[in-house]
Short mmCIF file of C-alpha atoms in Angstrom, two decimals:
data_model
loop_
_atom_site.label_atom_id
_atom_site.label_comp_id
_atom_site.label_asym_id
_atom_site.label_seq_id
_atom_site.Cartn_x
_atom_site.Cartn_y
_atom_site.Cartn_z
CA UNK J 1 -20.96 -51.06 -34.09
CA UNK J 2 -22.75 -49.63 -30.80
CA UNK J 3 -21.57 -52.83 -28.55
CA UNK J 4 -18.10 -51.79 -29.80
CA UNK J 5 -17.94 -48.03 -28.48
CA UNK J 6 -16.99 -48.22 -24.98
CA UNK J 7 -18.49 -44.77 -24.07
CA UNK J 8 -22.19 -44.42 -23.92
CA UNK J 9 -24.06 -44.64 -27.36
CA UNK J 10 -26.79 -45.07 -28.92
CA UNK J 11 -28.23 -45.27 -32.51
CA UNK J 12 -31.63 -42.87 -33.19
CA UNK J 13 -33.93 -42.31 -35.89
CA UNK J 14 -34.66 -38.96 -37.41
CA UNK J 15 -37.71 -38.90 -34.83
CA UNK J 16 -35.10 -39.19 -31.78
CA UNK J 17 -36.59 -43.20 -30.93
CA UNK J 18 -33.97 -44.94 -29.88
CA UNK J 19 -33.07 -48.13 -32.09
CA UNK J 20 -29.75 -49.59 -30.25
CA UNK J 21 -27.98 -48.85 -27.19
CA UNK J 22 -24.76 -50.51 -25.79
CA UNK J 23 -24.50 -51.27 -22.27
CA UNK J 24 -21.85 -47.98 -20.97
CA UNK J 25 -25.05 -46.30 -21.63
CA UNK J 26 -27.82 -48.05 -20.32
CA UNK J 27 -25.70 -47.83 -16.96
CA UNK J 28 -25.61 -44.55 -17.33
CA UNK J 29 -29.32 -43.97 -17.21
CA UNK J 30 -31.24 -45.46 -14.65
CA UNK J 31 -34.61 -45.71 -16.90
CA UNK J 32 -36.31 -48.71 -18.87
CA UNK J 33 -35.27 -48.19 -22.38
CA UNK J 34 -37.28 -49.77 -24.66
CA UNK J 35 -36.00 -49.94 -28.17
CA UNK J 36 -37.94 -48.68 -30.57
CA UNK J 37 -40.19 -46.97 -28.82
CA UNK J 38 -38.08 -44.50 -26.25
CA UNK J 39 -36.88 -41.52 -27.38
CA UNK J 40 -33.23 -39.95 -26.59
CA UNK J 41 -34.94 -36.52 -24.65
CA UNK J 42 -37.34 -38.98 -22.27
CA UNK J 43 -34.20 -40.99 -21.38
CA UNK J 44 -31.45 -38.58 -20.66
CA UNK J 45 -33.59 -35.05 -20.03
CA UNK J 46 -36.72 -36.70 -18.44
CA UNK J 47 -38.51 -34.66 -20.62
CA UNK J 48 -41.56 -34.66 -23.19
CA UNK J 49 -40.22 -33.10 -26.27
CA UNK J 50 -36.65 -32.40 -27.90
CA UNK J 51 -34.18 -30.19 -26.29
CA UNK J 52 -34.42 -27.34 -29.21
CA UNK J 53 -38.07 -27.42 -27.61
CA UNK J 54 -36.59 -26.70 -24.27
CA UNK J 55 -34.60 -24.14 -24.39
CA UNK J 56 -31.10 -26.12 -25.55
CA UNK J 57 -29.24 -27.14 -28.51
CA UNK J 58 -30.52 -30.18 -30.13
CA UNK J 59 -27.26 -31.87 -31.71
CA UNK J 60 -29.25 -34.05 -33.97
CA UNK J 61 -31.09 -30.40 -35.11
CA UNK J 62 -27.59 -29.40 -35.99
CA UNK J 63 -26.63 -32.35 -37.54
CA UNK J 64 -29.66 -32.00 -39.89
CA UNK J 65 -28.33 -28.92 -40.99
CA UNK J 66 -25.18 -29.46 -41.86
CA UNK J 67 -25.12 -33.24 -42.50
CA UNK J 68 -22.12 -33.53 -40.92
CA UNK J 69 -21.25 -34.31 -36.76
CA UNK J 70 -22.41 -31.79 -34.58
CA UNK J 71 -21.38 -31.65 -30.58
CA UNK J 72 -23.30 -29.95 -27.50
CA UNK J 73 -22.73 -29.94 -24.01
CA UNK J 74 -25.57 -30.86 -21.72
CA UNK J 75 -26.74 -31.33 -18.72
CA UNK J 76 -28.34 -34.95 -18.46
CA UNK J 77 -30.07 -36.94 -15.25
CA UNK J 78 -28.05 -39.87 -14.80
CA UNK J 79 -27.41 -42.75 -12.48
CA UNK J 80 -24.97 -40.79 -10.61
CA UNK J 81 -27.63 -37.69 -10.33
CA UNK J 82 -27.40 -34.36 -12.84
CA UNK J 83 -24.03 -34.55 -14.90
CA UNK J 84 -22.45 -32.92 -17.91
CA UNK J 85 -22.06 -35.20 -20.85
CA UNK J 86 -20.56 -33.84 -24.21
CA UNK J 87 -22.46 -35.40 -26.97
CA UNK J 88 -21.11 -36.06 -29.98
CA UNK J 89 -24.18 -36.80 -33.02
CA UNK J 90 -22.96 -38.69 -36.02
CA UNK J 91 -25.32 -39.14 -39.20
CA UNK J 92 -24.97 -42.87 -40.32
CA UNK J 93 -25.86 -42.88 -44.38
CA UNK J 94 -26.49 -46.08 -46.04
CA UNK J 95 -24.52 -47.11 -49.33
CA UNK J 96 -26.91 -45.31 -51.50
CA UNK J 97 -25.71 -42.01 -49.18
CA UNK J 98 -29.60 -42.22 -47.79
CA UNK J 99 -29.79 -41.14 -44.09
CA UNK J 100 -30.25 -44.05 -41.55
CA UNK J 101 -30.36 -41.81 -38.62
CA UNK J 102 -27.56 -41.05 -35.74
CA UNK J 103 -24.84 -42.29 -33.44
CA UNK J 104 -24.74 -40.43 -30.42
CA UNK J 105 -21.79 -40.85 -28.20
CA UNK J 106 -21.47 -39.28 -24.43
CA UNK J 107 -18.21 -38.29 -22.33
CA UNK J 108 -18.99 -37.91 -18.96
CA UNK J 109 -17.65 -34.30 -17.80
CA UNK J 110 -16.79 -35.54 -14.05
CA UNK J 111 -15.09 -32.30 -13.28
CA UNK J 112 -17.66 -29.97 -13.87
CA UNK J 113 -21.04 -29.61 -12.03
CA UNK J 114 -24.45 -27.46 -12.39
CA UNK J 115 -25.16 -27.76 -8.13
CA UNK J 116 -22.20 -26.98 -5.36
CA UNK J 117 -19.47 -29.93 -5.65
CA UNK J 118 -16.24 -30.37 -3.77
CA UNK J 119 -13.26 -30.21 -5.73
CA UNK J 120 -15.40 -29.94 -9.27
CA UNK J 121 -15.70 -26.86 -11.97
CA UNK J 122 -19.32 -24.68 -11.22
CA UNK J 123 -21.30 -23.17 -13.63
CA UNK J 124 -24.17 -23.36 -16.34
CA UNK J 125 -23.94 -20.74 -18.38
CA UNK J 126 -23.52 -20.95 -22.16
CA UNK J 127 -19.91 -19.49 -21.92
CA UNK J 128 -18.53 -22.23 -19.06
CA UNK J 129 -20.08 -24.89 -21.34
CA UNK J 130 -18.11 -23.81 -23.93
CA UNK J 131 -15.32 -23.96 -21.68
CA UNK J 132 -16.13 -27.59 -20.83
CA UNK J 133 -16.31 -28.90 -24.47
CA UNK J 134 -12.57 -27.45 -24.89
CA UNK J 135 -11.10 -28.84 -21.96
CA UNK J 136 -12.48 -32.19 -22.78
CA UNK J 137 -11.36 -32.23 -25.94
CA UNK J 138 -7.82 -31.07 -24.73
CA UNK J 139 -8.03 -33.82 -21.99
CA UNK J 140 -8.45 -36.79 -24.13
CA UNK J 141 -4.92 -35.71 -26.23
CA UNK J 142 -1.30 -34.96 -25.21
CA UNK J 143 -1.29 -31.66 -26.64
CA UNK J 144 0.38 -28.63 -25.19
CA UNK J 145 -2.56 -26.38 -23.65
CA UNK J 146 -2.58 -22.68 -23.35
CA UNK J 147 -5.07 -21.66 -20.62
CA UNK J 148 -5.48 -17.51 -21.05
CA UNK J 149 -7.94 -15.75 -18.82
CA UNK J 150 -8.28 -12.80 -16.07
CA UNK J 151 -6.63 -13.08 -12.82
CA UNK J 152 -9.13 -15.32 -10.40
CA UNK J 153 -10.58 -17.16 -13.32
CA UNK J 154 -9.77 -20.50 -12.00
CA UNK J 155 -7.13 -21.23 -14.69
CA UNK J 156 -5.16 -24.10 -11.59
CA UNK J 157 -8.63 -25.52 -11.39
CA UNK J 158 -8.99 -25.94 -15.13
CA UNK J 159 -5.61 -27.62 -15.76
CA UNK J 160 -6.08 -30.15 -12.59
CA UNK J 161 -9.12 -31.22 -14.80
CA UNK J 162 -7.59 -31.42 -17.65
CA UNK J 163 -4.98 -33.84 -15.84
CA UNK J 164 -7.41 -35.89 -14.20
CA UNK J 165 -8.88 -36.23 -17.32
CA UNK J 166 -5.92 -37.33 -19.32
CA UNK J 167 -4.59 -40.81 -19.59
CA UNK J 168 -1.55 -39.42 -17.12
CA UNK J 169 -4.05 -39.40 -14.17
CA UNK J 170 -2.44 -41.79 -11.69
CA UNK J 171 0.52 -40.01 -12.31
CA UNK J 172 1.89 -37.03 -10.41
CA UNK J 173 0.52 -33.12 -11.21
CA UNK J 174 3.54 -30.66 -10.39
CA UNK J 175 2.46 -26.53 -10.38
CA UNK J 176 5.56 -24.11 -11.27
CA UNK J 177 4.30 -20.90 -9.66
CA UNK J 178 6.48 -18.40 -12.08
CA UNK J 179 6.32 -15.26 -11.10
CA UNK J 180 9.10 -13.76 -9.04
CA UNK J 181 11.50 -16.54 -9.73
CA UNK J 182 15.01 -15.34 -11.03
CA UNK J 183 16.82 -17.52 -13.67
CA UNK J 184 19.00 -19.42 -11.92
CA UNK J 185 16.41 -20.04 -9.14
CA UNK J 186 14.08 -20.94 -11.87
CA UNK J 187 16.64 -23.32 -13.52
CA UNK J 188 17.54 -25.00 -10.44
CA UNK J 189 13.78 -25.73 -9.66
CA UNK J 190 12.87 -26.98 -12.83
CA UNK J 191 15.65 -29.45 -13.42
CA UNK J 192 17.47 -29.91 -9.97
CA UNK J 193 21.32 -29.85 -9.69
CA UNK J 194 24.28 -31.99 -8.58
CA UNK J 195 26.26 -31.55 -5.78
CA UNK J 196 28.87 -29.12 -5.43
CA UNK J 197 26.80 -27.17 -8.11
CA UNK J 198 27.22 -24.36 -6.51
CA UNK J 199 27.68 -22.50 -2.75
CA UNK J 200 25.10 -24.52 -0.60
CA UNK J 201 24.41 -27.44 -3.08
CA UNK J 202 25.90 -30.32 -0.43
CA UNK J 203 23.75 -33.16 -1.91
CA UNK J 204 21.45 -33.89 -5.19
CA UNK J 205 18.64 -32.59 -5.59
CA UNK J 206 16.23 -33.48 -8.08
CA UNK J 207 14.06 -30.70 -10.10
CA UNK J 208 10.16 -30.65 -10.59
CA UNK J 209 10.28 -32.21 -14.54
CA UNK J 210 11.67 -35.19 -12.93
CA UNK J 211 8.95 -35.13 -10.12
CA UNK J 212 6.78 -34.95 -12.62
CA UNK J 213 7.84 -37.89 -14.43
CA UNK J 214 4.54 -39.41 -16.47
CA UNK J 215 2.34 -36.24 -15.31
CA UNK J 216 1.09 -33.04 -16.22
CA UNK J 217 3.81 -30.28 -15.38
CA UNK J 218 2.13 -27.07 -14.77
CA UNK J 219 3.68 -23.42 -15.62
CA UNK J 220 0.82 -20.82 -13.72
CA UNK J 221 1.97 -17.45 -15.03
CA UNK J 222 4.23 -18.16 -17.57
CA UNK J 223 4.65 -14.86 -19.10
CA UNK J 224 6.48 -13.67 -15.81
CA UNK J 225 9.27 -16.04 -17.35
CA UNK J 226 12.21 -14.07 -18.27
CA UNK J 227 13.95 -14.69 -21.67
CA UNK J 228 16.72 -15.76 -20.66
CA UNK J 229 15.26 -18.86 -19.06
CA UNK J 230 12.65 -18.94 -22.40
CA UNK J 231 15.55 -20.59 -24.25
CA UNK J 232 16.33 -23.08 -22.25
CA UNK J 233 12.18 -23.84 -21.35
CA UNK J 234 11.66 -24.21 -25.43
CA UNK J 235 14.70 -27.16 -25.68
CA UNK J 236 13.29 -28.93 -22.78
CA UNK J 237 9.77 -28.64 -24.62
CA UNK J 238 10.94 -29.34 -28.17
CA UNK J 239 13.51 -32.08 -27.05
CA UNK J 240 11.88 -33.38 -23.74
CA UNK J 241 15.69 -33.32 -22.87
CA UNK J 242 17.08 -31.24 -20.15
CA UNK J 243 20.71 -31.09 -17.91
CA UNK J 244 20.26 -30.46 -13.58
CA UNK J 245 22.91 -27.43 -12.92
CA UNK J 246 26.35 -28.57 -12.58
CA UNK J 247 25.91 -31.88 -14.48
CA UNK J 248 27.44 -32.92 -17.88
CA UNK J 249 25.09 -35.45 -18.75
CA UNK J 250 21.17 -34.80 -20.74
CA UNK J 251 18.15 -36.59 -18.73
CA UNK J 252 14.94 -38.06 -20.46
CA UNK J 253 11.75 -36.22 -19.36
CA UNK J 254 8.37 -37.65 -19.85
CA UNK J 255 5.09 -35.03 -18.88
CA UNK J 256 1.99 -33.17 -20.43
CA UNK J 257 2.75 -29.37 -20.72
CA UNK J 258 0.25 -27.11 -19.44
CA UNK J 259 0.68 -23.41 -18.90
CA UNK J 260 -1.31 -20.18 -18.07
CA UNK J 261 -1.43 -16.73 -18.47
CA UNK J 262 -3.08 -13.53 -17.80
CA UNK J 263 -1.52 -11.70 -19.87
CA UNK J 264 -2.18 -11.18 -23.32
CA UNK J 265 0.97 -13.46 -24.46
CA UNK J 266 0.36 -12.28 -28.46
CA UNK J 267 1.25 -8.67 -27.67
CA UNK J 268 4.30 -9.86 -25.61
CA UNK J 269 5.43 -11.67 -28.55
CA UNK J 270 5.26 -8.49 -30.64
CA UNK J 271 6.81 -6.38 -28.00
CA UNK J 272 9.69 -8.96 -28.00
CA UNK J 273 8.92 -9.92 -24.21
CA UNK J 274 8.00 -13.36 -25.18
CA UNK J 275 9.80 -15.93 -27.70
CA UNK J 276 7.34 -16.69 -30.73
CA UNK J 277 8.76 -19.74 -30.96
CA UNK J 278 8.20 -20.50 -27.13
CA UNK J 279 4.69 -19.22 -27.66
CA UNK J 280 3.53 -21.44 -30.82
CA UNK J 281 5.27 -24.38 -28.78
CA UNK J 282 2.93 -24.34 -25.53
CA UNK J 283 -0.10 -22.46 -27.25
CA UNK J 284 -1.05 -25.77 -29.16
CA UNK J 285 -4.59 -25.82 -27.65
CA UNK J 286 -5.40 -22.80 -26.40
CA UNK J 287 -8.21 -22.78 -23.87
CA UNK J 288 -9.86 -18.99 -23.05
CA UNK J 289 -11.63 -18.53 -19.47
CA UNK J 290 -14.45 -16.49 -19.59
CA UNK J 291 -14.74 -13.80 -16.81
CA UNK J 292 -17.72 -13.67 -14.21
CA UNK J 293 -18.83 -10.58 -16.01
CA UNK J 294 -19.61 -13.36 -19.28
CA UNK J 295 -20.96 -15.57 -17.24
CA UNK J 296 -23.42 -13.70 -14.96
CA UNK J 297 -25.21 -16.31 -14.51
CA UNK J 298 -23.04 -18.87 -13.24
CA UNK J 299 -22.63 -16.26 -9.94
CA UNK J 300 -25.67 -16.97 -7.82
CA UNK J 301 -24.69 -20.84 -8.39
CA UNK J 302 -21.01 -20.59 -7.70
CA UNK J 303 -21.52 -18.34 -4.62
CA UNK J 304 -24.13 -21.22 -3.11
CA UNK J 305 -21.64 -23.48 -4.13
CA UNK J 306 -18.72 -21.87 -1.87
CA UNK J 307 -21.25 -21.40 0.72
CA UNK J 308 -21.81 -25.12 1.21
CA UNK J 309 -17.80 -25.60 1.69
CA UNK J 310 -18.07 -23.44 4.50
CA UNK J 311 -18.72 -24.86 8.19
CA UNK J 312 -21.68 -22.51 8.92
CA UNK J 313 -25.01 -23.51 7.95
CA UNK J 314 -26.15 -20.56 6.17
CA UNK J 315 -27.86 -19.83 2.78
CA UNK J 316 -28.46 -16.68 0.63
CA UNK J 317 -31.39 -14.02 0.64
CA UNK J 318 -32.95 -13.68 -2.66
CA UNK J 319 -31.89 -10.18 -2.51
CA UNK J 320 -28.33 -10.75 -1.67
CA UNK J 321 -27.67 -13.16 -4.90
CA UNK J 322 -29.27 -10.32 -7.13
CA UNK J 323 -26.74 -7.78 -5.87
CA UNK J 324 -24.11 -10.39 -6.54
CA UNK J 325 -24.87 -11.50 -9.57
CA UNK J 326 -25.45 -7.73 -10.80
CA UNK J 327 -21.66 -6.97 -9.59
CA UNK J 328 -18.95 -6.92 -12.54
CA UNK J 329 -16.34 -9.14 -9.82
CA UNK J 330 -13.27 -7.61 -11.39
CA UNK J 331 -11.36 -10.09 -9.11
CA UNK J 332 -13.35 -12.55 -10.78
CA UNK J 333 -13.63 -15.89 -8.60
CA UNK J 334 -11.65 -15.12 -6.37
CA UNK J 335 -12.95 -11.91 -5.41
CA UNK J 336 -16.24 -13.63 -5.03
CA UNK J 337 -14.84 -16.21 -2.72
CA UNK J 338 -13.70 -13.41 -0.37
CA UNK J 339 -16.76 -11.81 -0.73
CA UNK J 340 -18.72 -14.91 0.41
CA UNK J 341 -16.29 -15.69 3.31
CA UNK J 342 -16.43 -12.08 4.50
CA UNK J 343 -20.53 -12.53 4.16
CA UNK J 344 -20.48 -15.06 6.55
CA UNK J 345 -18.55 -13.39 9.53
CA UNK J 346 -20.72 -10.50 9.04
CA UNK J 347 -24.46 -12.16 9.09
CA UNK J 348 -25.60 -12.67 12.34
CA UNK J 349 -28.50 -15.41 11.45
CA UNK J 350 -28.97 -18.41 9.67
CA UNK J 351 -30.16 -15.92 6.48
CA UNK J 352 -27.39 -13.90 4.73
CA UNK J 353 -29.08 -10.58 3.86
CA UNK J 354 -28.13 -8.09 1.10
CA UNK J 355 -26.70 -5.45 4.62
CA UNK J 356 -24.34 -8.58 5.62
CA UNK J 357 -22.55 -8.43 1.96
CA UNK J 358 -19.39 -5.93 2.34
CA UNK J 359 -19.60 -2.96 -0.24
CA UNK J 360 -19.12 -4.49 -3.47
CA UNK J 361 -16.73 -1.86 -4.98
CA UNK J 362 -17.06 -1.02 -8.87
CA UNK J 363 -13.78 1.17 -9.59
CA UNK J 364 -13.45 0.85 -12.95
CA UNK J 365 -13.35 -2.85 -15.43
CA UNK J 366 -13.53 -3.64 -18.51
CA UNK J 367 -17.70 -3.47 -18.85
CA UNK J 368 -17.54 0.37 -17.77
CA UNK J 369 -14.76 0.80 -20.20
CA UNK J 370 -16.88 -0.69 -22.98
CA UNK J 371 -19.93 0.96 -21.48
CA UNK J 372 -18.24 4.97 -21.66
CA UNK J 373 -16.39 4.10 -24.85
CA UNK J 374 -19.79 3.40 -26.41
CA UNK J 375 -21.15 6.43 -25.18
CA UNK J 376 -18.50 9.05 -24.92
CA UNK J 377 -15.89 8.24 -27.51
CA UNK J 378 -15.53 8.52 -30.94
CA UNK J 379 -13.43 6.33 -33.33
CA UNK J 380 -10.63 8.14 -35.12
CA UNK J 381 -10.41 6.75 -38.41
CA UNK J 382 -6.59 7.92 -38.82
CA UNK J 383 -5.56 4.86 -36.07
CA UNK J 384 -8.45 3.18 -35.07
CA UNK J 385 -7.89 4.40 -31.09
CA UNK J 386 -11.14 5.92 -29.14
CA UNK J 387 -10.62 9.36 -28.67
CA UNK J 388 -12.64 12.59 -28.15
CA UNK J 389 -11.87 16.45 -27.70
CA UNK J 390 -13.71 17.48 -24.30
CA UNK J 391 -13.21 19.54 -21.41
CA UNK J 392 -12.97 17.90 -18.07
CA UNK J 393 -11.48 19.84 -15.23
CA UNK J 394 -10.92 22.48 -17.66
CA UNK J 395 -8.37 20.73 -19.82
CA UNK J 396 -9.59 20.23 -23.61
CA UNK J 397 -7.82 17.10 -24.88
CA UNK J 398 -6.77 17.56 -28.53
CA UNK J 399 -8.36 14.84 -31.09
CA UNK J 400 -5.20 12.93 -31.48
CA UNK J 401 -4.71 12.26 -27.76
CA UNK J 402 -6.13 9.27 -25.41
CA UNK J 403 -8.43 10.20 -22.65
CA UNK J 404 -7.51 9.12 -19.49
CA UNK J 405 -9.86 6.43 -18.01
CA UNK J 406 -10.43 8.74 -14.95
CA UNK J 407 -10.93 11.59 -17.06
CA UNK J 408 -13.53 9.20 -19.53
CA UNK J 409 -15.54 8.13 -16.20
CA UNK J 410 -15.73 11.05 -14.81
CA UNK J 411 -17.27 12.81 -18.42
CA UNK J 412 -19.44 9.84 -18.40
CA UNK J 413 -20.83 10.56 -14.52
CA UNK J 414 -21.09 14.18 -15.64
CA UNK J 415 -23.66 13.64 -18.48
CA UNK J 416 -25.60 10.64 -16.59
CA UNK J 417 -26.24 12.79 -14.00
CA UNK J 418 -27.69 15.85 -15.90
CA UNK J 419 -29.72 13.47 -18.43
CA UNK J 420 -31.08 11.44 -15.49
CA UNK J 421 -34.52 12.02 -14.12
CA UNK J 422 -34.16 9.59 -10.82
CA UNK J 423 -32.82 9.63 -7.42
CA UNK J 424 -29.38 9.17 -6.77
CA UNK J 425 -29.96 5.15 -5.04
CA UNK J 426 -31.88 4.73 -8.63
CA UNK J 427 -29.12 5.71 -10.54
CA UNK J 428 -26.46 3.71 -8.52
CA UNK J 429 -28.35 0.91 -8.91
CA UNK J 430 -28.48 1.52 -12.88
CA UNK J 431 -25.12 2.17 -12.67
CA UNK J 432 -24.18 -1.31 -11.09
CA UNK J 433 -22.62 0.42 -7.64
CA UNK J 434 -23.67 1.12 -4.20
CA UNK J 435 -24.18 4.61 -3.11
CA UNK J 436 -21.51 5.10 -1.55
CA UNK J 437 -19.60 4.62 -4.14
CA UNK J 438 -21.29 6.37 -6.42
CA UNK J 439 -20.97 9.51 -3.75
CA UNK J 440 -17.10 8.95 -3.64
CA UNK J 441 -16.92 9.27 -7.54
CA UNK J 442 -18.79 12.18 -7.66
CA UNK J 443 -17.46 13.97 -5.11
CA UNK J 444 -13.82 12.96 -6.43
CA UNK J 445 -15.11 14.33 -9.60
CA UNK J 446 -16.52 18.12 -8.14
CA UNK J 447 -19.76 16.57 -10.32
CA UNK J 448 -22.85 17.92 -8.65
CA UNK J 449 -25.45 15.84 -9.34
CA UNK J 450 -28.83 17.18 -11.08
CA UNK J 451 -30.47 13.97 -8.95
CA UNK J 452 -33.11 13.87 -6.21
CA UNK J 453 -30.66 12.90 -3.17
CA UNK J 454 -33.42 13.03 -0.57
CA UNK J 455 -35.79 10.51 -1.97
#
């Protein structure tokens, strides 16, 4: 059975010793195995006891618990240095339904890395491995996938992987950047037209489904579609059939659909901005990207990590990856990518300081909103919205009416700043801003802070 999987695998006992292994994974690990006597954790983790002992998810643990398959991502030391693998645990029961022990089978994650890697996905944190497990899954099928996620959360990155991936690989990966394009722009992009098709059409063209023949066709921002052009998008998805303009005759098309949003596509649908048919078509996996603010700890890593593509030999002060990794990065990875590039021009030495970071801005995101909603707001049972009668600016808001989120921050700066007992660089700092902008927002506000501004 193990000689016949060809992905990594190997067969363990209920006290992790490995009994068989195939041959994918004893290339995979440069380390003696010695049947019957190594155990799964020494081989792939270099370690001395099971992973639920260090601070991971033990699949087998899992496994145990339900009796049925269990899957982890992890981070194992391999032949080609530290790589993702998603394990999948098995429990093999004999014919009298007596537990034998487990298969474990490994997928090397290629596109993802824990350490700075050219062209791969960065992170570590429990959210992007969560993340990574999806995508894999999704890879390994044909199935239409929905990536939904803030603006800047990588969501091109994620669906190259998913084409590399795939069994279309060595065929071509065509983006359709959606936004601003009208309908017939749209339509002549997508499938191409005939000549004499219309005022300037002197030759064929062909579209980007038929560049994309045997690929992955990508739709980045497909909610900026407009319905109009929805219609004709769901027959060439439901049919894989479409016509160029000016042409009489149907063409074959053969390619993976992909497609991303930031924008909440469910509501749309409700709103009657977006097809529900369209939607159930391309949302048949879909795939959520977490933000930087749920994966804090992926930002230290991933700001090293676009360090090292830059020409200039620099590196990080410990002080200047805690004030990035405390920042909410509303612009999400992209926003930190600027950040890092405008780091560099501004450090004058090897050493990038916490002074050579520009001023890392926190307006307003979704973590204050949670954090003044929590603390300002009341729920109104009648419909469920967060609402509150208070004065601000001498206006008192009625209880059926929606503060403002200006008006909700600035309440919230008023009563931080009479409860606290600290300086005003002590309460920036518990506020998650700089100074500065902490002054700004108070001033904006006519708040006058009961603080300490001279210590």
């Amino acid at each position: 059975m193990i000689d016949a999987i060809d992905r990594p695998a190997i067969f363990i006992n209920q006290n992790y010793i490995i009994e068989a292994v195939n041959a994918p994974y004893r290339d995979t690990y440069p380390v003696n195995i010695k049947l019957g006597y190594s155990t799964c954790y020494q081989v792939s983790h270099r370690n001395s006891k099971p992973c639920d002992q260090c601070g991971e998810q033990c699949p087998m643990q899992q496994s145990k618990t339900t009796g049925r398959a269990a899957s982890v991502v992890h981070i194992h030391s391999t032949s080609e240095g530290q790589s993702y693998c998603d394990i999948l645990m098995r429990p093999i029961f004999d014919g009298n339904g007596d537990l034998l022990g487990y298969l474990e089978i490994l997928d090397k994650l290629a596109f993802a890395s824990n350490r700075p890697a050219a062209g791969k996905i960065i992170g570590e944190s429990e959210a992007f491995k969560t993340m990574l497990n999806k995508i894999n899954r999704a890879a390994n099928s044909d199935i239409a996938v929905l990536l939904h996620g803030e603006t800047g959360t990588g969501k091109e990155l994620v669906s190259q992987a998913l084409h590399s991936n795939s069994c279309r690989a060595d065929k071509p990966f065509v983006v359709i950047e959606c936004t601003g394009l009208s309908d017939s722009l749209l339509e002549s992009e997508l499938f191409g037209y005939e000549k004499g098709a219309f005022t300037g059409a002197t030759s064929n063209k062909k579209g980007l489904v038929e560049a994309a023949e045997g690929g992955t066709l990508f739709f980045d921002e497909v909610g900026d579609i407009p319905l109009a052009m929805q219609v004709k998008l769901l027959r060439l998805f439901e049919t894989q059939t479409y016509r160029p303009v000016g042409s009489v005759v149907s063409k074959k098309a053969n390619f993976r659909l992909v497609c991303a949003s930031h924008k909440n596509l469910k509501q749309m649908v409700e709103k009657g901005e977006f097809r529900r048919d369209l939607y159930y078509r391309i949302a048949g996996f879909p795939i959520s990207l977490p933000s930087l603010r749920e994966r804090q700890s992926d930002i230290a890593l991933i700001a090293t990590h676009f360090l090292a593509q830059s020409r200039e030999k620099k590196r990080f002060s410990k002080k200047a990856l805690e004030k990035l990794s405390s920042y909410s990065f509303p612009g999400n990875i992209r926003e930190l990518r600027n950040i890092v590039e405008q780091a560099i021009l501004f450090a004058d030495e090897p050493v990038i300081y916490e002074s050579d970071l520009p001023d890392l801005d926190d307006d307003f995101t979704g973590e204050d909103l949670s954090l003044m909603t929590s603390t300002i707001s009341s729920k109104a049972s009648s419909n469920g919205k967060y609402v509150r009668k208070v004065n601000v600016k001498g206006s008192e808001y009625p209880a059926n009416e929606i503060m403002t989120l200006e008006d909700a921050e600035q309440t919230y700066l008023a009563e931080v700043c009479t409860a606290f007992k600290g300086d005003i660089n002590q309460l920036a700092d518990q506020l998650g801003v700089s100074t500065r902008t902490l002054y700004r927002k108070l001033q904006k506000a006519g708040i006058k802070a009961g603080i300490n501004e001279n210590n």
